[in-house]
PDB file of C-alpha atoms in Angstrom:
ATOM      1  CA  UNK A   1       1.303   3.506  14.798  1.00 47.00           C
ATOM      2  CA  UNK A   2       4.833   3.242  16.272  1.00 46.00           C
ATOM      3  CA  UNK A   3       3.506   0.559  18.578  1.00 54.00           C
ATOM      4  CA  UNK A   4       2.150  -1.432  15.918  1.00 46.00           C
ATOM      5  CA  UNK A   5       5.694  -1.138  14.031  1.00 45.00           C
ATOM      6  CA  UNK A   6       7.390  -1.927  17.250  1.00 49.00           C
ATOM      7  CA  UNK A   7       4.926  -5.122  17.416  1.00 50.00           C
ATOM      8  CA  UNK A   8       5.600  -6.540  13.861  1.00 48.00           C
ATOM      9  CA  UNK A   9       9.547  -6.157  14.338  1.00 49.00           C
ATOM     10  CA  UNK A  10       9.000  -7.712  17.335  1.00 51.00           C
ATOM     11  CA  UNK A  11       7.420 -10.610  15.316  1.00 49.00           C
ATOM     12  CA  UNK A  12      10.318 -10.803  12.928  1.00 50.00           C
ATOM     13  CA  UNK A  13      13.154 -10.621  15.839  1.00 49.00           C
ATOM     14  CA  UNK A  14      11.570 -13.665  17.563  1.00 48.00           C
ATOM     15  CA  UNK A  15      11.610 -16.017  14.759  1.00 46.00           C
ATOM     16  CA  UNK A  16      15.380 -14.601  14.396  1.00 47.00           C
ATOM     17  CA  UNK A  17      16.291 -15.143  17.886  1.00 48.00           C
ATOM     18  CA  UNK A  18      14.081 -18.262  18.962  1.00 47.00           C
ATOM     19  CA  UNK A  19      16.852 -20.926  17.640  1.00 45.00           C
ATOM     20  CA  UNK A  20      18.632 -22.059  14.432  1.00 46.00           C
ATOM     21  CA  UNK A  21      16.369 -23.108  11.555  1.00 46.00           C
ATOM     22  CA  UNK A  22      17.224 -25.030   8.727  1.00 51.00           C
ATOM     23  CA  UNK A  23      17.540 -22.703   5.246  1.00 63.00           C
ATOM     24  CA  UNK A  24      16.608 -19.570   6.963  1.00 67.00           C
ATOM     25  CA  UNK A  25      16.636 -16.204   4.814  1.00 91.00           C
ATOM     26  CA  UNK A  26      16.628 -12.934   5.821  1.00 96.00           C
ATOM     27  CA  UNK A  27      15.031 -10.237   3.166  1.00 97.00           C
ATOM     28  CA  UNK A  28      14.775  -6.355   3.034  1.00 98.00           C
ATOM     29  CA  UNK A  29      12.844  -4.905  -0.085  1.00 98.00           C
ATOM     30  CA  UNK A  30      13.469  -1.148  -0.524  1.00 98.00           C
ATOM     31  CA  UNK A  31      10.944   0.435  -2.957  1.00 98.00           C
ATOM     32  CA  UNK A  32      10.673   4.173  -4.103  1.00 98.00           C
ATOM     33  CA  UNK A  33       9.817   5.970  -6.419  1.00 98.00           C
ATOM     34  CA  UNK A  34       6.727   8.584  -8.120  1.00 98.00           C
ATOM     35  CA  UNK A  35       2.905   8.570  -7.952  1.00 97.00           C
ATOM     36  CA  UNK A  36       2.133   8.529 -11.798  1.00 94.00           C
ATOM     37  CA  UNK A  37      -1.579   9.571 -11.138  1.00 92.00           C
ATOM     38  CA  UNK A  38      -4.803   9.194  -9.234  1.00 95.00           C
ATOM     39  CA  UNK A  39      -7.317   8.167 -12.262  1.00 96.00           C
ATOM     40  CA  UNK A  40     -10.173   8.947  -9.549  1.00 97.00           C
ATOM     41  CA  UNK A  41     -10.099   9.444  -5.929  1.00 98.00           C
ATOM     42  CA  UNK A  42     -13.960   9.673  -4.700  1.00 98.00           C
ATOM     43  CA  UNK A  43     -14.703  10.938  -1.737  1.00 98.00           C
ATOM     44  CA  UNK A  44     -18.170  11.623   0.091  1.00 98.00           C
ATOM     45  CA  UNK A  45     -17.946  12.341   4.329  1.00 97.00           C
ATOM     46  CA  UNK A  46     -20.153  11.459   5.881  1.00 96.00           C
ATOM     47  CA  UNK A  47     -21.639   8.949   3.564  1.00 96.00           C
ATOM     48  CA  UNK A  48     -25.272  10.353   4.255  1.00 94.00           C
ATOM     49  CA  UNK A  49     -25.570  14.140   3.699  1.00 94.00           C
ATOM     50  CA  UNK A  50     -21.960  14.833   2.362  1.00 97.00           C
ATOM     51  CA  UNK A  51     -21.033  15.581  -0.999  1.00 97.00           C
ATOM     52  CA  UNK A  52     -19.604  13.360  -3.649  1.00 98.00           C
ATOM     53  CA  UNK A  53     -16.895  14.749  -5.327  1.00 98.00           C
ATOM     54  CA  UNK A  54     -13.953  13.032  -7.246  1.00 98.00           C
ATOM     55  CA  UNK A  55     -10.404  14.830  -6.325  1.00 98.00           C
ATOM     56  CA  UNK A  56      -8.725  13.584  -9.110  1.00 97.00           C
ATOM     57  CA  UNK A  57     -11.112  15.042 -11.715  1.00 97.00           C
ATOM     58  CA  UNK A  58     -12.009  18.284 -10.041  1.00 97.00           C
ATOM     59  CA  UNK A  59      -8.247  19.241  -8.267  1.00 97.00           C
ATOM     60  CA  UNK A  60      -5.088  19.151  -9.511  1.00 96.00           C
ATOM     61  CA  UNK A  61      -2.535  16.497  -7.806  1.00 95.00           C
ATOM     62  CA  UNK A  62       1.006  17.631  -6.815  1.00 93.00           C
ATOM     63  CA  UNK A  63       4.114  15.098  -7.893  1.00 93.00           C
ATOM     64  CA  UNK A  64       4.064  12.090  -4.815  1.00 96.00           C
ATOM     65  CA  UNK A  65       6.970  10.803  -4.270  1.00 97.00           C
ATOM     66  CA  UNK A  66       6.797   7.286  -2.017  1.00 98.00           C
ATOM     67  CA  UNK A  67       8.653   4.904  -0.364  1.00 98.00           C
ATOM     68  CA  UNK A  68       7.832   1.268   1.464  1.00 98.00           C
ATOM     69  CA  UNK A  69      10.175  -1.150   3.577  1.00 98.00           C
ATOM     70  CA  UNK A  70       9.013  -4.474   3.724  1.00 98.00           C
ATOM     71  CA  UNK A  71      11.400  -7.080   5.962  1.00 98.00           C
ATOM     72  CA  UNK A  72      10.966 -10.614   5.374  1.00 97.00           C
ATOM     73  CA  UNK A  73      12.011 -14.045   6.807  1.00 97.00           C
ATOM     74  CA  UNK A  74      12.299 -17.217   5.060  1.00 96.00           C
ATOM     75  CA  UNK A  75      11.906 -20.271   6.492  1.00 96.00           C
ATOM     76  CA  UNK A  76      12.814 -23.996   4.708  1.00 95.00           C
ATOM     77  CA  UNK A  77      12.199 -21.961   1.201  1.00 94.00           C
ATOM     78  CA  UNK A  78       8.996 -22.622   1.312  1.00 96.00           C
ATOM     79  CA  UNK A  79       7.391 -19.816   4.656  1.00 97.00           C
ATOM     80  CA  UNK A  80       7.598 -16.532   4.521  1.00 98.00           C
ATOM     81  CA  UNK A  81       6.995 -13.804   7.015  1.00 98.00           C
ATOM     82  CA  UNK A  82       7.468  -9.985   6.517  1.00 98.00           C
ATOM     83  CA  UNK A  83       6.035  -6.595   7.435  1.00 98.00           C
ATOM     84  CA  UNK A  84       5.414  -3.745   5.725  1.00 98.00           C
ATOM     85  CA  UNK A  85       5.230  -0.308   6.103  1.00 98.00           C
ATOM     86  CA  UNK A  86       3.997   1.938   3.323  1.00 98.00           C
ATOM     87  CA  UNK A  87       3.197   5.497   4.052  1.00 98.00           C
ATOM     88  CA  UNK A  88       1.430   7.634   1.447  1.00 97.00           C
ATOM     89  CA  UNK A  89       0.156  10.996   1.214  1.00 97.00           C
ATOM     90  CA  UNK A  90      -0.947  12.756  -2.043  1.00 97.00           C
ATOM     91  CA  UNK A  91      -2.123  16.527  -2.100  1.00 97.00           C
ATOM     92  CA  UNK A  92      -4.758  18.115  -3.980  1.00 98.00           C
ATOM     93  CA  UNK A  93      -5.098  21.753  -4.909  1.00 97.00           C
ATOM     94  CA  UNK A  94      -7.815  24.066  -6.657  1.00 97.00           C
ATOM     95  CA  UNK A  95     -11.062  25.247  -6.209  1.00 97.00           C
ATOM     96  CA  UNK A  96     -14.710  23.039  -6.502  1.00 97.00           C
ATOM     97  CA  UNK A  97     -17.046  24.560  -9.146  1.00 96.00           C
ATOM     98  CA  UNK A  98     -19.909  24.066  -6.385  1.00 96.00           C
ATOM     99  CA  UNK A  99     -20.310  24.459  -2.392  1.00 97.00           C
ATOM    100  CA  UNK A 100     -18.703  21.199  -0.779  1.00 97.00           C
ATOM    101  CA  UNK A 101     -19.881  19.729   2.543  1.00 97.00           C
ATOM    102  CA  UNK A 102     -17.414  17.807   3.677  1.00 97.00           C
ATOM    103  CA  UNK A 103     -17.163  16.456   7.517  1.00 97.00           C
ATOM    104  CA  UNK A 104     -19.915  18.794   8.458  1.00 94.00           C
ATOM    105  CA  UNK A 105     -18.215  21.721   7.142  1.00 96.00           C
ATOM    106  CA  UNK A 106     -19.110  24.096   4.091  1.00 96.00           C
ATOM    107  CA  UNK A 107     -15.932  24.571   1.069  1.00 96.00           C
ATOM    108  CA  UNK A 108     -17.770  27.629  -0.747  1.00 95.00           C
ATOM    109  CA  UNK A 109     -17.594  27.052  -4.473  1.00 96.00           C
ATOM    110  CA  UNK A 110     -14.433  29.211  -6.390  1.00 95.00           C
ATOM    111  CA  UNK A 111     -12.087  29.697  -3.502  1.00 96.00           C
ATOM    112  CA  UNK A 112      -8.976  28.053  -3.063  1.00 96.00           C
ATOM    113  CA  UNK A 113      -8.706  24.187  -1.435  1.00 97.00           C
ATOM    114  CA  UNK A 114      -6.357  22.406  -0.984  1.00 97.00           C
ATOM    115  CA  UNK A 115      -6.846  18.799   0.113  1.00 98.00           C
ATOM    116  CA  UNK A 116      -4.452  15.975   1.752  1.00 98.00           C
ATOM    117  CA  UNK A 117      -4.874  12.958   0.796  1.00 98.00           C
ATOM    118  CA  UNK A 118      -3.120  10.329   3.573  1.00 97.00           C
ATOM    119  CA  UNK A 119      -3.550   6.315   3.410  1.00 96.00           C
ATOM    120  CA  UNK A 120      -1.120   4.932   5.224  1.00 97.00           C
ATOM    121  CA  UNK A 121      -0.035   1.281   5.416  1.00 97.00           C
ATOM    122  CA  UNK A 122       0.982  -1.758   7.717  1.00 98.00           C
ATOM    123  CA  UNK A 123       1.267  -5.343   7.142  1.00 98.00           C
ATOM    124  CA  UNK A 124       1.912  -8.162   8.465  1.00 98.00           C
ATOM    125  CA  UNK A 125       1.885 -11.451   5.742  1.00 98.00           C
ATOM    126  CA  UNK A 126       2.478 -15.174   5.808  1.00 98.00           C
ATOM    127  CA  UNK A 127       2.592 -16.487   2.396  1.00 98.00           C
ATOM    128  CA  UNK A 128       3.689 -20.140   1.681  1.00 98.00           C
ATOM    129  CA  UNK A 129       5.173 -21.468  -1.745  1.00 98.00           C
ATOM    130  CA  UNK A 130       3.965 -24.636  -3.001  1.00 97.00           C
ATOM    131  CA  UNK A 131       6.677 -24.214  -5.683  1.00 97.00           C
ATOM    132  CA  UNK A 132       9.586 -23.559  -5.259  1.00 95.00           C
ATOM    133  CA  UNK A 133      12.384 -24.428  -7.904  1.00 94.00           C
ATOM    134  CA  UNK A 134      15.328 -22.305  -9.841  1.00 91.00           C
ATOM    135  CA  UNK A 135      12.566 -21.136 -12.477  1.00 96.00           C
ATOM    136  CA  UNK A 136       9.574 -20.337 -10.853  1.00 97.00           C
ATOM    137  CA  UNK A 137       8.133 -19.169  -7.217  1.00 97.00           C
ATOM    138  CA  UNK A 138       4.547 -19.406  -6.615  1.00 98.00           C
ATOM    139  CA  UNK A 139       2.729 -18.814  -3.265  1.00 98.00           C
ATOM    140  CA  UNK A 140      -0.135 -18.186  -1.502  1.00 98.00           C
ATOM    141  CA  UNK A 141      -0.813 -16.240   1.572  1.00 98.00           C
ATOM    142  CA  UNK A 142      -2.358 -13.977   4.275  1.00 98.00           C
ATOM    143  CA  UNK A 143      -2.261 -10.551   4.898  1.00 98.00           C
ATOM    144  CA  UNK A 144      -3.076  -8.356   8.138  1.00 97.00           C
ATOM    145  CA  UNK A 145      -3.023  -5.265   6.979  1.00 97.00           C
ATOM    146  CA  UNK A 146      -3.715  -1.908   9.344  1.00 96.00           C
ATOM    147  CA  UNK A 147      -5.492   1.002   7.303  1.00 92.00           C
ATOM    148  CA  UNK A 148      -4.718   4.410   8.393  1.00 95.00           C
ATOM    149  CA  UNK A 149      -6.273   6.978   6.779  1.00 95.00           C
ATOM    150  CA  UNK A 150      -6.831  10.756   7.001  1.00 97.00           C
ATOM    151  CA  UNK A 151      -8.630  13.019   4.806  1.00 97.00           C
ATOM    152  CA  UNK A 152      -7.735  16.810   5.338  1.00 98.00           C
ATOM    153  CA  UNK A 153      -9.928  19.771   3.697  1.00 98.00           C
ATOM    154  CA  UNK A 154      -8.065  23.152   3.929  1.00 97.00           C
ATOM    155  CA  UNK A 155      -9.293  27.259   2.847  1.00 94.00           C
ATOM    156  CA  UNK A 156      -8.007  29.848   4.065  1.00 85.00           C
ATOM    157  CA  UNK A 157      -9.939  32.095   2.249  1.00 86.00           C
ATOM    158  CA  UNK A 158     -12.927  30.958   4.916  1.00 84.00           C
ATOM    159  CA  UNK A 159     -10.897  29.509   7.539  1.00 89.00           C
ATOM    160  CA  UNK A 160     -12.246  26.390   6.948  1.00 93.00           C
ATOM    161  CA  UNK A 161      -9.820  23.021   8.148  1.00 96.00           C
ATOM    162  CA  UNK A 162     -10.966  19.591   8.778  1.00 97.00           C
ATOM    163  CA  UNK A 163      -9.787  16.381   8.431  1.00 97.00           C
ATOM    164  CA  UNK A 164     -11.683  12.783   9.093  1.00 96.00           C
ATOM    165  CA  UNK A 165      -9.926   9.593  10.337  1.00 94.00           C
ATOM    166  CA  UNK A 166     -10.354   5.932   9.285  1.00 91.00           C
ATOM    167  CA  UNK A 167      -8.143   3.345  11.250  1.00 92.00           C
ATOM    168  CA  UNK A 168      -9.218  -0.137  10.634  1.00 91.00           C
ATOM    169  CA  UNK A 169      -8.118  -3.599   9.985  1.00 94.00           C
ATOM    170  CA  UNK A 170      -8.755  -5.118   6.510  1.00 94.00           C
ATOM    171  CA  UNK A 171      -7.788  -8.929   5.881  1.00 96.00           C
ATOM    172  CA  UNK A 172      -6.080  -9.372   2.473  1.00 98.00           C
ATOM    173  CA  UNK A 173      -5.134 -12.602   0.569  1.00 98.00           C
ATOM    174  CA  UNK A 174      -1.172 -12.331  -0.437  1.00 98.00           C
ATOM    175  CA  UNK A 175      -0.620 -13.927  -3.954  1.00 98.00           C
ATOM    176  CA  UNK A 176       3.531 -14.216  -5.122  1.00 98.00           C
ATOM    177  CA  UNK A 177       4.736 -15.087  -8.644  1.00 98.00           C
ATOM    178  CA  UNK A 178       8.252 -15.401  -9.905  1.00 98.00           C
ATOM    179  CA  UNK A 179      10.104 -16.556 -12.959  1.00 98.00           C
ATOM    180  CA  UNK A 180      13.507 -16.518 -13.809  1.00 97.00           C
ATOM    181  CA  UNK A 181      14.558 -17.060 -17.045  1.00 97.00           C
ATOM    182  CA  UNK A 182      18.230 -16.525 -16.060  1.00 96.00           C
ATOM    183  CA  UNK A 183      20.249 -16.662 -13.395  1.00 93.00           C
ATOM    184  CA  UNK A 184      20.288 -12.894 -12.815  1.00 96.00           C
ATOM    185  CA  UNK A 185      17.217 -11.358 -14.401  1.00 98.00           C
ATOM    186  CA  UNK A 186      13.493 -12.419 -13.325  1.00 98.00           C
ATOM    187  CA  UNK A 187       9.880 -11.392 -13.898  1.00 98.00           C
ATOM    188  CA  UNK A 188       7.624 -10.292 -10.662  1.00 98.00           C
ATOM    189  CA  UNK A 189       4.234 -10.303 -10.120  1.00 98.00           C
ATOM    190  CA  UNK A 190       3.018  -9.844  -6.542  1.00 98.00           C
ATOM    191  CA  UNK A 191       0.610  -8.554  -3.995  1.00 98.00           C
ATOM    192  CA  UNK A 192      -2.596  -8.491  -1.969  1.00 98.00           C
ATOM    193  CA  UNK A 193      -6.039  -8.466  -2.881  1.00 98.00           C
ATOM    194  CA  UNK A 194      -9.930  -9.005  -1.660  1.00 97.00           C
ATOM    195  CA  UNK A 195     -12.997  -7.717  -2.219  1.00 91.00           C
ATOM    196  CA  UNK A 196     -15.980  -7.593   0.214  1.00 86.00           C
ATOM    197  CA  UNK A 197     -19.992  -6.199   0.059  1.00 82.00           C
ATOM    198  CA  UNK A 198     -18.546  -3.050   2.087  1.00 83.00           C
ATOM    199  CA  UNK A 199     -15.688  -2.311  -0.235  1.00 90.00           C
ATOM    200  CA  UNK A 200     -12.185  -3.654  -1.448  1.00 94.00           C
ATOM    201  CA  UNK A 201      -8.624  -3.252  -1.658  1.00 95.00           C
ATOM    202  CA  UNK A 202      -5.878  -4.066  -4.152  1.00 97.00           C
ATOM    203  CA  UNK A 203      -2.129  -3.404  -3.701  1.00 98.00           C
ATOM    204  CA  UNK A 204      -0.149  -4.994  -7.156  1.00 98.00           C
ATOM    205  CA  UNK A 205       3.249  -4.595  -8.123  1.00 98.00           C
ATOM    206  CA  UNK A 206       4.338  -5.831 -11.808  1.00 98.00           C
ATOM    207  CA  UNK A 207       7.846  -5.863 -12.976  1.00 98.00           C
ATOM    208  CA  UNK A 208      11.300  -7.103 -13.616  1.00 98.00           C
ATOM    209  CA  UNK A 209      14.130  -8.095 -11.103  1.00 98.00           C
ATOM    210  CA  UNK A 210      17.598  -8.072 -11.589  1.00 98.00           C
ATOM    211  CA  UNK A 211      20.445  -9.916  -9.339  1.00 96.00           C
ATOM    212  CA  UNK A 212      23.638  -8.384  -8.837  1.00 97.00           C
ATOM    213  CA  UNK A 213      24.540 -10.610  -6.375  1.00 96.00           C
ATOM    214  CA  UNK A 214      23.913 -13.386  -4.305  1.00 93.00           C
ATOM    215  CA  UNK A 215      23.279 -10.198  -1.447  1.00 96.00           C
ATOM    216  CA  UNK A 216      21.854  -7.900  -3.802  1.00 97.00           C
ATOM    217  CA  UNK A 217      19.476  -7.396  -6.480  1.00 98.00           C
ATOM    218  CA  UNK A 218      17.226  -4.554  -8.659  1.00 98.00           C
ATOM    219  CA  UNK A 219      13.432  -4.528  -9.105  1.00 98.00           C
ATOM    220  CA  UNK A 220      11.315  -1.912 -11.327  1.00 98.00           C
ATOM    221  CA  UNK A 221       8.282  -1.983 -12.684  1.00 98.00           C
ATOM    222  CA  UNK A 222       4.581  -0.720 -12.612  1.00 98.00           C
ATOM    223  CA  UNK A 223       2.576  -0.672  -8.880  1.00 98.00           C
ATOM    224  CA  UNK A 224      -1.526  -0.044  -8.727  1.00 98.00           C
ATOM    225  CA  UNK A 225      -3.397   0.279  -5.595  1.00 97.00           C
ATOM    226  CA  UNK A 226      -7.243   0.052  -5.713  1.00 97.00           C
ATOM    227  CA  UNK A 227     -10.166   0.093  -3.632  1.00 95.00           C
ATOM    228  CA  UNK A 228     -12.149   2.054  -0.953  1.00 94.00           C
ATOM    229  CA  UNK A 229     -15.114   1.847   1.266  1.00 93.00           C
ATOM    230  CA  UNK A 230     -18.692   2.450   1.334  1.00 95.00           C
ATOM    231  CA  UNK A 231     -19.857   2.283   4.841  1.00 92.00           C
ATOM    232  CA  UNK A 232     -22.236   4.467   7.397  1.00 90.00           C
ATOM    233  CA  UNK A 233     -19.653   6.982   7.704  1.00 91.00           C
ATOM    234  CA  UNK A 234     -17.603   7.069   4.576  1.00 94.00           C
ATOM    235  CA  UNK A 235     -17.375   6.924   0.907  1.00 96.00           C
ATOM    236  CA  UNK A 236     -14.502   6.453  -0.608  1.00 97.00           C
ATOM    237  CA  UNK A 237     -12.978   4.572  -3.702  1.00 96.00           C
ATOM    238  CA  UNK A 238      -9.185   5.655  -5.033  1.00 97.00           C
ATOM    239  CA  UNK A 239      -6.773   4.349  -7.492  1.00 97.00           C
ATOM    240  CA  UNK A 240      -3.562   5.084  -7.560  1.00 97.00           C
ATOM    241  CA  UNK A 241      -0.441   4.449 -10.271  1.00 98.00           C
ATOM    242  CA  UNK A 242       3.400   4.526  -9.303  1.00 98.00           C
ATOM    243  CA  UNK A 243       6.113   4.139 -11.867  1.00 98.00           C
ATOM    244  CA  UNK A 244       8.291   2.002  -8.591  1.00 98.00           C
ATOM    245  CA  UNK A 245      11.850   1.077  -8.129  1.00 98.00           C
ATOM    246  CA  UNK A 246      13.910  -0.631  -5.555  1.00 98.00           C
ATOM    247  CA  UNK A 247      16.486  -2.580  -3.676  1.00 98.00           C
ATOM    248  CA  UNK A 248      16.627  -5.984  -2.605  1.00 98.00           C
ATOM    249  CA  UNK A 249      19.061  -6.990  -0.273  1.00 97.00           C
ATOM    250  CA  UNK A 250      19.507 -10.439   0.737  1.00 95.00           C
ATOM    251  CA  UNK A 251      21.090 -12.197   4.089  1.00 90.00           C
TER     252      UNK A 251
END
């Protein structure tokens, strides 16, 4: 994963570097903040022969906290570029009222498990904005996003540990809408969505911005991320709330 990090920057310094350009607009978005819940998280590996079970409803999930750094350029007001990263695990602990086969492994039914939960994130977006005035910001875009994923099952009661990784690419469509009612505070709705026979994936943030500054600014609100696969190998469908927070910082 560092490479592919290494490769988006690299994406972002050569529009920087390659010359001046008219109205250009450098943009780093700092988000944190807490994983409110997981309303279900189903997972069933391998798809044919595993066992279903729903982590959300038969574990217990620990507090999450999270953070993503997305870096954006701006080009004429009107194209944007910008990577993402947006690393996430979430643990699960307790003990399945039934035997589990997971990954080709038997979790006997009443012992301790505990479960981690990682879905890991890079992007790289495009997103133009047909408008673009000093109310209202509305684009449309493209999203490249790298799925990293790794589910871990854990007992040592049986000394039983395996863990199943998913690394895949998954094309999104980017969607951006902002209004600003005043100079300083604004409204926010943005993200990236699709859907697909195999599965689907939504990553929304919904909130409120604030401007200190021409440099700096506030955002807070409410962030969902939806979707999953069902493929030969895997099963798996999640949602996940965050109560999120962050830092805007404009050059």
């Amino acid at each position: 994963m560092k490479n592919t990090i290494q490769r988006l920057s690299f994406c972002l310094a050569f529009l920087l570097l390659s010359g001046p350009v008219v109205h250009a607009q450098l943009r780093l978005d700092l988000e944190s903040g807490l994983v409110l819940g997981t309303p279900y998280n189903e997972v069933r590996i391998p798809n044919t022969g595993g066992t279903l079970v729903d982590l959300s409803a038969e574990l217990s999930a620990q507090p999450t906290a999270f953070y993503r750094i997305r870096l954006g350029y701006t080009i004429n007001n009107r194209h944007t570029i910008s990577a993402l990263y947006a690393p996430l695990t979430v643990r699960y602990d307790g003990a399945f009222d039934r035997d589990v086969n997971y990954n080709g492994l038997i979790f006997p039914a009443g012992q301790a498990t505990r479960v981690n939960y990682t879905f890991n994130s890079y992007r790289l977006t495009y997103r133009y904005d047909f408008v673009a005035d000093e109310r209202w910001r509305v684009g449309l875009g493209f999203t490249g996003k790298i799925r990293d994923a790794n589910v871990q099952f854990a007992n040592e009661t049986s000394n039983r540990d395996t863990n199943f990784d998913n690394l895949g690419f998954v094309p999104l469509i980017n969607f951006y809408v902002s209004y600003r009612p005043t100079q300083r505070l604004g409204l926010l709705l943005e993200g990236d969505a699709l859907g697909a026979r195999q599965g689907r994936a939504e990553d929304i943030f919904a909130g409120a911005t604030y401007q200190l500054s021409d440099a700096f600014g506030l955002k807070a609100g409410y962030r969902v991320v939806e979707g999953g696969a069902n493929v030969d190998t895997i099963y798996n469908f999640t949602w996940i709330n965050y109560a999120s927070a962050g830092l805007l910082i404009t050059l």
